[in-house]
Short mmCIF file of C-alpha atoms in Angstrom, two decimals:
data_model
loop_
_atom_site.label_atom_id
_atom_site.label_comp_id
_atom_site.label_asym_id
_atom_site.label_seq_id
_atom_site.Cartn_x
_atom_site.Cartn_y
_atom_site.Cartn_z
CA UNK A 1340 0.00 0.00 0.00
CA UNK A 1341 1.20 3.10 -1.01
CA UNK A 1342 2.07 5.88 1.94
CA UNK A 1343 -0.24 8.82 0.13
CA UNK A 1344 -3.31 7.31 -1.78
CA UNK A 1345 -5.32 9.89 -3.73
CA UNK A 1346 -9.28 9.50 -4.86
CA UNK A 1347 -10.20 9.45 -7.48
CA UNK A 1348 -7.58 8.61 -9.97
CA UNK A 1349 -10.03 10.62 -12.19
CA UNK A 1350 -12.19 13.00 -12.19
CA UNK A 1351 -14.84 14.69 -14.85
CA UNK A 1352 -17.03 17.53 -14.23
CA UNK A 1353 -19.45 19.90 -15.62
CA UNK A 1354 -18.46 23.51 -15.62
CA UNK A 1355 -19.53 25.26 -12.17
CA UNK A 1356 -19.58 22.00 -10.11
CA UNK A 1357 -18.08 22.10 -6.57
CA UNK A 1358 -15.13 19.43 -6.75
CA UNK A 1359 -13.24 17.67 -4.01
CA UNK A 1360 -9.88 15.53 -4.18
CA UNK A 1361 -8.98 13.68 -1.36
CA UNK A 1362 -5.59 12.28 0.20
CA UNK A 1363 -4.95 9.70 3.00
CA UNK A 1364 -1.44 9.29 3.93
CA UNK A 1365 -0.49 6.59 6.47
CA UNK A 1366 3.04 8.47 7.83
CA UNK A 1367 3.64 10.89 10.26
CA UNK A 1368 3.83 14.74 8.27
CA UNK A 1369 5.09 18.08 9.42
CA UNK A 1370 3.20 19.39 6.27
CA UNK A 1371 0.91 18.25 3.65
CA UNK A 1372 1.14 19.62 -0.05
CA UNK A 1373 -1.28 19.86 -2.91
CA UNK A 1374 0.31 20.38 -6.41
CA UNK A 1375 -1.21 20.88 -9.96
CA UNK A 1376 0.45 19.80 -12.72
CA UNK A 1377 -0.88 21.27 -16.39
CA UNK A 1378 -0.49 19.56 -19.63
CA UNK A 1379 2.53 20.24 -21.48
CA UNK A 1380 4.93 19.27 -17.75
CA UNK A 1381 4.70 21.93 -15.31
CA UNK A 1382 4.23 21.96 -12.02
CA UNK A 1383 3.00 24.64 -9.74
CA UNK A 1384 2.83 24.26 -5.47
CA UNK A 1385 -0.85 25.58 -4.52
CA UNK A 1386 -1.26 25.03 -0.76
CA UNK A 1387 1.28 24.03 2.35
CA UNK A 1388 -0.83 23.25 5.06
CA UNK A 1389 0.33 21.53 8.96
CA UNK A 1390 -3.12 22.09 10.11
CA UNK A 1391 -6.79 23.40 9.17
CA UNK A 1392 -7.93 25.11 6.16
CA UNK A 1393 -6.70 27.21 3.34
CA UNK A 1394 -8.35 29.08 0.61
CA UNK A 1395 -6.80 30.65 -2.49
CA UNK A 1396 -9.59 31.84 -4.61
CA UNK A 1397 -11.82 29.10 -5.68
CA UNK A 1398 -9.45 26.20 -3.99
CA UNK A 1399 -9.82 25.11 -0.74
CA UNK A 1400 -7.50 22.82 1.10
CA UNK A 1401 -7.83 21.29 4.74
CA UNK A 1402 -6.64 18.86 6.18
CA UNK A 1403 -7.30 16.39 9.55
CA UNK A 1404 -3.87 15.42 11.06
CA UNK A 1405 -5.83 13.24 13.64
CA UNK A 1406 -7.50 11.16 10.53
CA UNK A 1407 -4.25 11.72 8.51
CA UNK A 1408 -6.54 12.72 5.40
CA UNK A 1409 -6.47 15.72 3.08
CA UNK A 1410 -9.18 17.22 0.90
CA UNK A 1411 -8.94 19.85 -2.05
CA UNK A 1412 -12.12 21.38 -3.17
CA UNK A 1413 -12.57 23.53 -6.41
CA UNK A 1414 -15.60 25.66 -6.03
CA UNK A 1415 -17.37 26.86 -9.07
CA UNK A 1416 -15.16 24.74 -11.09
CA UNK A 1417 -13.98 26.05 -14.74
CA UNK A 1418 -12.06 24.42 -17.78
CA UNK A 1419 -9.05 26.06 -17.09
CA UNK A 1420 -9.20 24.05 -13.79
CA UNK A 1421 -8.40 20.82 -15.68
CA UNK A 1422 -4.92 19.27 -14.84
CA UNK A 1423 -3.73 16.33 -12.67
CA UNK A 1424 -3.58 17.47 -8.69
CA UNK A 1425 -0.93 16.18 -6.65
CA UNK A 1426 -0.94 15.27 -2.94
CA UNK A 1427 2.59 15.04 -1.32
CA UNK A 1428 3.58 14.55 1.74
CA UNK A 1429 6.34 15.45 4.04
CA UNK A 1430 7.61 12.79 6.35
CA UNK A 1431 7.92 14.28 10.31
CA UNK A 1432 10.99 12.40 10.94
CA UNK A 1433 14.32 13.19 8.66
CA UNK A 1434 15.50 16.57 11.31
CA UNK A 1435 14.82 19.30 8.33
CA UNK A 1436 15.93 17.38 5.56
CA UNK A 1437 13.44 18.25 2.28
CA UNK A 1438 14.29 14.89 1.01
CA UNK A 1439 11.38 13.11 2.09
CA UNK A 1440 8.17 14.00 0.12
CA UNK A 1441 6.04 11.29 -0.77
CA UNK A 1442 3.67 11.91 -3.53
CA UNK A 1443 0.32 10.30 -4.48
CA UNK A 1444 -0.23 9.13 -7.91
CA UNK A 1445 -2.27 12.29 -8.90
CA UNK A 1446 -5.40 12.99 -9.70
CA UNK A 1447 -6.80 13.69 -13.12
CA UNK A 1448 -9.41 16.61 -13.37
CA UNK A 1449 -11.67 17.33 -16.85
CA UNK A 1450 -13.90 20.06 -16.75
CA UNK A 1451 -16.45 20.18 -19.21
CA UNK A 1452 -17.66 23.45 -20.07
CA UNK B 1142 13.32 35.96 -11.27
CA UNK B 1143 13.72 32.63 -13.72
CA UNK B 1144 12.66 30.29 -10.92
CA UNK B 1145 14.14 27.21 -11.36
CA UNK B 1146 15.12 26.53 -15.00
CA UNK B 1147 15.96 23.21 -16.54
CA UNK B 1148 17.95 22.11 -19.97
CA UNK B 1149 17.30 20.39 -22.18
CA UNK B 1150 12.91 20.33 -22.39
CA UNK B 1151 13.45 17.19 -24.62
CA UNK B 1152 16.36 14.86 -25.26
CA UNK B 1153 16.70 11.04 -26.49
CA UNK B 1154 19.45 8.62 -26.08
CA UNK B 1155 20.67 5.86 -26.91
CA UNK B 1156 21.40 3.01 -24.68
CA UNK B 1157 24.86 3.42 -23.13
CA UNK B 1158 25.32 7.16 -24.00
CA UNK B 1159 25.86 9.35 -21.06
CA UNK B 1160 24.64 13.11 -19.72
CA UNK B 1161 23.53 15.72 -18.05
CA UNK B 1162 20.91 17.17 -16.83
CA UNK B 1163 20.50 21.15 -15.96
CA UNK B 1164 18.94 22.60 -12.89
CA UNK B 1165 19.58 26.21 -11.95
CA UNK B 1166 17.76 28.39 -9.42
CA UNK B 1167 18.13 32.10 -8.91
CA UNK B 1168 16.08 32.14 -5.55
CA UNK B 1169 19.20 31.60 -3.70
CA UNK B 1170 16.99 28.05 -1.99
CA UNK B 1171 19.79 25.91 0.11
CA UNK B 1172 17.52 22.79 -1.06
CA UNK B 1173 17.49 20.97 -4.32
CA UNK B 1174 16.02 17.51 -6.01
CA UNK B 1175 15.69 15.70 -8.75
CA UNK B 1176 12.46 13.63 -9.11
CA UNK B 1177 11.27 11.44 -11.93
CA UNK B 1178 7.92 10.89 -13.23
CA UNK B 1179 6.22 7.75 -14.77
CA UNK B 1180 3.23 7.06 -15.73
CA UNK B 1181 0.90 5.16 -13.16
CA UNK B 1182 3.50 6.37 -10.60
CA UNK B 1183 3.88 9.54 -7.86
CA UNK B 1184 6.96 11.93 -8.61
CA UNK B 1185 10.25 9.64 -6.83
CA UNK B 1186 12.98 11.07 -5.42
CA UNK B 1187 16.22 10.92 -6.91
CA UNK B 1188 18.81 12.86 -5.34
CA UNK B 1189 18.81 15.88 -3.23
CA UNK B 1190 20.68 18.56 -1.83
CA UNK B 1191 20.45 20.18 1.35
CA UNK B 1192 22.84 22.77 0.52
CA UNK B 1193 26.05 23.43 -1.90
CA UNK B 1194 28.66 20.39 -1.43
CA UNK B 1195 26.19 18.01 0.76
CA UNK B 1196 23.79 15.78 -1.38
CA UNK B 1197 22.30 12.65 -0.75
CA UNK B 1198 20.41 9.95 -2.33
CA UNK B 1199 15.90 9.80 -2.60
CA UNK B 1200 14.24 6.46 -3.16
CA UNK B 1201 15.56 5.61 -6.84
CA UNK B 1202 19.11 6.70 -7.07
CA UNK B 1203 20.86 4.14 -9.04
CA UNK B 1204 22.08 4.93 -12.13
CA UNK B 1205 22.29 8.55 -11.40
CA UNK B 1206 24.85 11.05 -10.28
CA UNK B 1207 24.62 14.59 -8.76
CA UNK B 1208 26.95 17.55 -7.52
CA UNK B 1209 26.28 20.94 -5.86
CA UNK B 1210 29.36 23.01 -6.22
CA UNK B 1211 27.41 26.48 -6.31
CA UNK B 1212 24.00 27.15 -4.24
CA UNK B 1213 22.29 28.03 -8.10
CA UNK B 1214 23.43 24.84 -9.86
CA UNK B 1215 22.34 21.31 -9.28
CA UNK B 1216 22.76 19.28 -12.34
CA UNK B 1217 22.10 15.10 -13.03
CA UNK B 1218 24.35 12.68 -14.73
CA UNK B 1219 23.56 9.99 -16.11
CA UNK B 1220 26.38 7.61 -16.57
CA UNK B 1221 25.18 5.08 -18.87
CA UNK B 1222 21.32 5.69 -20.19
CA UNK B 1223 19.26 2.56 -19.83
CA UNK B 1224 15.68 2.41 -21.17
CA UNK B 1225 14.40 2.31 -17.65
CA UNK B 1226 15.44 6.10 -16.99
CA UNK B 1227 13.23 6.73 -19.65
CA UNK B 1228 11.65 9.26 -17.72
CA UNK B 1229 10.44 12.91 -17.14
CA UNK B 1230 12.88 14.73 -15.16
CA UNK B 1231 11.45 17.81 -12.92
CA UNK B 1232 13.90 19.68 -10.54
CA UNK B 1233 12.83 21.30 -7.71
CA UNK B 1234 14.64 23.95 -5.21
CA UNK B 1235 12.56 24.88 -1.84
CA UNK B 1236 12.98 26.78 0.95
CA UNK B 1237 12.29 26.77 4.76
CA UNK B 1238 9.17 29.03 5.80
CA UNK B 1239 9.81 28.42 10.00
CA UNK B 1240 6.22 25.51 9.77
CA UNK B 1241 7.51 23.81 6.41
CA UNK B 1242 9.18 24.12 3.05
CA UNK B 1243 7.68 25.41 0.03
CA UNK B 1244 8.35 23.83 -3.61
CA UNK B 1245 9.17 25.27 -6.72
CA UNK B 1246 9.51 22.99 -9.83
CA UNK B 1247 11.11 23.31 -12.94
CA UNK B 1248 9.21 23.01 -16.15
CA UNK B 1249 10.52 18.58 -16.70
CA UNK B 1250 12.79 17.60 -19.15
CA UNK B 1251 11.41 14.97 -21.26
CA UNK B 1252 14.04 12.02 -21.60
CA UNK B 1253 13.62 8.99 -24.21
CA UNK B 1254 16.19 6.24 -23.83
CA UNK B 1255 16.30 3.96 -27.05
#
């Protein structure tokens, strides 16, 4: 079993819908990330979170360190929302070092207009 | 600022052939990796860098070799291309924020090995 699952693998929606991605991870964290990768490669960090809620325009992230799970929500979701979201998490236990991010497999988002 | 840049976007080898792969960052980040990306897989760490002349290895080293002789640069080598490491290749430098570290990727570099 992987140590970050993501559901679902994929995703389609109609314009406007409210969309949520979740993560489980089954390690201890000192901070959770969400990515979103675009067609064409590149990858952009949206949201850091170690506890609670964030909200960056129409994405929402929280997370629930007691339930180790993770939840992105897209409100009034568009077509230029469509790209593969990436959970990744950062292991508690390596004293600083950034080498231990664990990523889930991603999940793929189509919105229809 | 550039961000984090990477060379070549696209490249194909053949088996055996060796080379490099180029990550800069102008954000002056002390941390640096290299992951990979396959399909049906999460991004894997490669190698990282906690700061110029310390690296250390991620979950799929083999076949790969880094240096950091400058904070800016962090470049891969591969020493002898295998169709395994066919691959796309995203850099990454990040810095501390006090609570956590936050990411910046390069745009991939899309490796074929024939």
């Amino acid at each position: 079993k992987n140590e970050v699952e993501q559901s679902p693998q994929n995703l389609t929606a109609q314009e406007g819908e409210f969309i949520t991605i979740n993560c489980s991870y089954s390690v201890g964290i000192s901070a959770l990330h969400w990515l979103q990768q675009h067609p064409g490669g590149g990858i952009v960090s949206l949201f850091m979170l170690s506890s609670g809620k964030k909200k960056h325009g129409r994405l929402i992230a929280t997370i629930n360190i007691q339930e180790k799970h993770s939840s992105l929500h897209i409100t009034a979701s568009h077509p230029r929302d469509s790209a593969v979201y990436i959970c990744a998490a950062r292991k508690r236990d390596y004293g600083g070092s950034q080498g231990n991010l664990i990523f889930g497999k991603g999940t793929k988002l189509s919105v229809k207009p | 600022n550039a961000g984090v840049t990477q060379t070549p976007k696209f490249q194909v080898l053949k088996t055996g052939q060796s080379m490099t792969l180029q990550c800069a960052q102008d954000m002056n980040h002390e941390y640096m990796s290299w992951y990979r990306q396959d399909p049906g897989m999460g991004l894997r760490l490669i190698h990282y860098s906690v700061g110029a002349g310390i690296t250390d290895q991620g979950e799929v080293p083999n076949g790969y070799n880094v240096s950091r002789s400058t904070t800016e640069d962090f470049p891969l080598r591969l020493l002898s291309a295998a169709p395994s490491q066919t691959s796309v290749y995203f850099c990454a430098s990040s810095y501390s924020t006090g609570t956590g570290y936050e990411q910046y990727f390069g745009p991939g570099t899309r490796l074929t090995v024939t």
